[in-house]
Amino acid sequence: QVRLVESGGGLVQAGGSQRLSCAASGSTVSINPMGWYRQAPGKQREMVATISSSGTTTYADSVKGRFTISRDSAKNTLYLQMNSLKPEDTAIYYCNIVHRYTLYWGQGAQVTVSS
């Protein structure tokens, strides 16, 4: 059974940094495509960053140069390093993984950026 558990969310001031973690079990982060998405109140869920099985990364234009997606094979964990945070980054952040053609989601982590 595939399970993803996000952690690292919370309240941070604008301009600050935060790192989200997504611990995986039942699937291997180093060989499966994974991503971070976010959903702000009243808005649709949107892609933030993705990493392919080969390690190719993509980013939403709104976070390019500020956010970095990475993975640790030994810990089987996906990360999202967020720098220069803005109030508009406030959202629930979700990680996902494609495991054997099925998409799995974590439960989400709230990130709130105060101005």
Short mmCIF file of C-alpha atoms in Angstrom, two decimals:
data_model
loop_
_atom_site.label_atom_id
_atom_site.label_comp_id
_atom_site.label_asym_id
_atom_site.label_seq_id
_atom_site.Cartn_x
_atom_site.Cartn_y
_atom_site.Cartn_z
CA GLN A 1 0.00 0.00 0.00
CA VAL A 2 1.36 3.39 -1.03
CA ARG A 3 1.30 6.11 1.59
CA LEU A 4 2.59 9.68 1.50
CA VAL A 5 2.92 11.81 4.62
CA GLU A 6 3.72 15.53 4.36
CA SER A 7 5.33 17.52 7.14
CA GLY A 8 7.04 20.86 7.66
CA GLY A 9 4.15 23.22 7.14
CA GLY A 10 3.25 26.10 9.42
CA LEU A 11 3.31 29.87 9.74
CA VAL A 12 6.18 31.89 8.29
CA GLN A 13 6.75 35.58 7.63
CA ALA A 14 7.00 36.95 4.12
CA GLY A 15 10.55 36.68 2.86
CA GLY A 16 11.23 33.65 5.00
CA SER A 17 11.97 30.04 4.12
CA GLN A 18 10.37 26.70 4.82
CA ARG A 19 11.01 23.12 3.78
CA LEU A 20 8.26 20.60 3.21
CA SER A 21 8.91 16.87 3.41
CA CYS A 22 6.93 14.01 1.91
CA ALA A 23 7.83 10.62 3.35
CA ALA A 24 6.81 7.72 1.14
CA SER A 25 6.11 4.10 1.99
CA GLY A 26 5.09 1.33 -0.37
CA SER A 27 6.77 3.08 -3.30
CA THR A 28 10.27 4.30 -4.18
CA VAL A 29 10.73 8.05 -4.66
CA SER A 30 13.91 7.70 -6.70
CA ILE A 31 12.31 5.80 -9.58
CA ASN A 32 8.77 7.18 -9.75
CA PRO A 33 7.53 10.58 -10.91
CA MET A 34 6.53 12.83 -8.04
CA GLY A 35 5.24 16.34 -7.57
CA TRP A 36 4.12 19.11 -5.27
CA TYR A 37 0.79 20.81 -5.78
CA ARG A 38 -1.02 23.45 -3.77
CA GLN A 39 -4.54 24.67 -3.26
CA ALA A 40 -5.38 28.09 -1.89
CA PRO A 41 -8.84 28.89 -0.47
CA GLY A 42 -11.38 29.30 -3.25
CA LYS A 43 -8.91 28.26 -5.93
CA GLN A 44 -8.20 25.12 -7.90
CA ARG A 45 -5.28 22.88 -7.07
CA GLU A 46 -2.23 23.87 -9.11
CA MET A 47 1.13 22.34 -9.92
CA VAL A 48 4.07 23.79 -8.03
CA ALA A 49 6.95 21.50 -8.99
CA THR A 50 7.50 18.04 -10.39
CA ILE A 51 10.41 15.64 -10.68
CA SER A 52 10.49 12.81 -13.19
CA SER A 53 11.88 9.32 -12.68
CA SER A 54 15.06 10.48 -14.44
CA GLY A 55 15.34 13.55 -12.21
CA THR A 56 14.09 16.21 -14.60
CA THR A 57 12.39 19.01 -12.70
CA THR A 58 9.69 21.48 -13.72
CA TYR A 59 8.35 24.49 -11.87
CA ALA A 60 5.37 26.78 -12.04
CA ASP A 61 6.38 30.23 -13.27
CA SER A 62 5.22 31.73 -9.98
CA VAL A 63 7.81 29.79 -7.96
CA LYS A 64 10.78 29.55 -10.36
CA GLY A 65 13.96 30.72 -8.72
CA ARG A 66 12.40 30.52 -5.24
CA PHE A 67 11.39 26.86 -4.78
CA THR A 68 13.46 23.71 -5.26
CA ILE A 69 12.15 20.16 -5.48
CA SER A 70 14.48 17.32 -4.52
CA ARG A 71 14.47 13.76 -3.25
CA ASP A 72 16.54 11.66 -0.86
CA SER A 73 16.74 8.02 -1.89
CA ALA A 74 18.11 6.84 1.44
CA LYS A 75 15.20 8.41 3.34
CA ASN A 76 12.70 7.71 0.54
CA THR A 77 11.52 11.28 0.95
CA LEU A 78 10.59 14.12 -1.39
CA TYR A 79 11.32 17.72 -0.41
CA LEU A 80 10.23 21.19 -1.39
CA GLN A 81 12.55 23.97 -0.29
CA MET A 82 10.69 27.26 -0.37
CA ASN A 83 12.60 30.55 -0.16
CA SER A 84 11.54 34.20 -0.42
CA LEU A 85 8.01 33.23 0.52
CA LYS A 86 5.14 35.55 -0.34
CA PRO A 87 1.64 35.83 1.12
CA GLU A 88 0.28 34.46 -2.17
CA ASP A 89 2.14 31.21 -1.47
CA THR A 90 -0.33 30.53 1.34
CA ALA A 91 -2.06 27.23 0.58
CA ILE A 92 -2.35 23.58 1.46
CA TYR A 93 0.56 21.79 -0.18
CA TYR A 94 0.16 18.22 -1.38
CA CYS A 95 2.72 15.75 -2.68
CA ASN A 96 1.91 12.97 -5.10
CA ILE A 97 3.54 9.95 -6.69
CA VAL A 98 2.79 7.84 -9.74
CA HIS A 99 3.19 4.22 -8.73
CA ARG A 100 2.40 1.53 -11.28
CA TYR A 101 0.27 3.96 -13.35
CA THR A 102 -1.77 5.00 -10.30
CA LEU A 103 -1.60 8.47 -8.77
CA TYR A 104 -1.44 8.72 -4.98
CA TRP A 105 -1.75 11.86 -2.86
CA GLY A 106 -0.67 12.81 0.61
CA GLN A 107 -3.00 14.42 3.13
CA GLY A 108 -1.58 17.91 2.67
CA ALA A 109 0.35 20.42 4.77
CA GLN A 110 -0.82 23.95 5.48
CA VAL A 111 1.64 26.74 4.70
CA THR A 112 0.66 30.23 5.79
CA VAL A 113 2.78 33.24 4.86
CA SER A 114 2.08 36.41 6.83
CA SER A 115 2.77 39.86 5.41
#
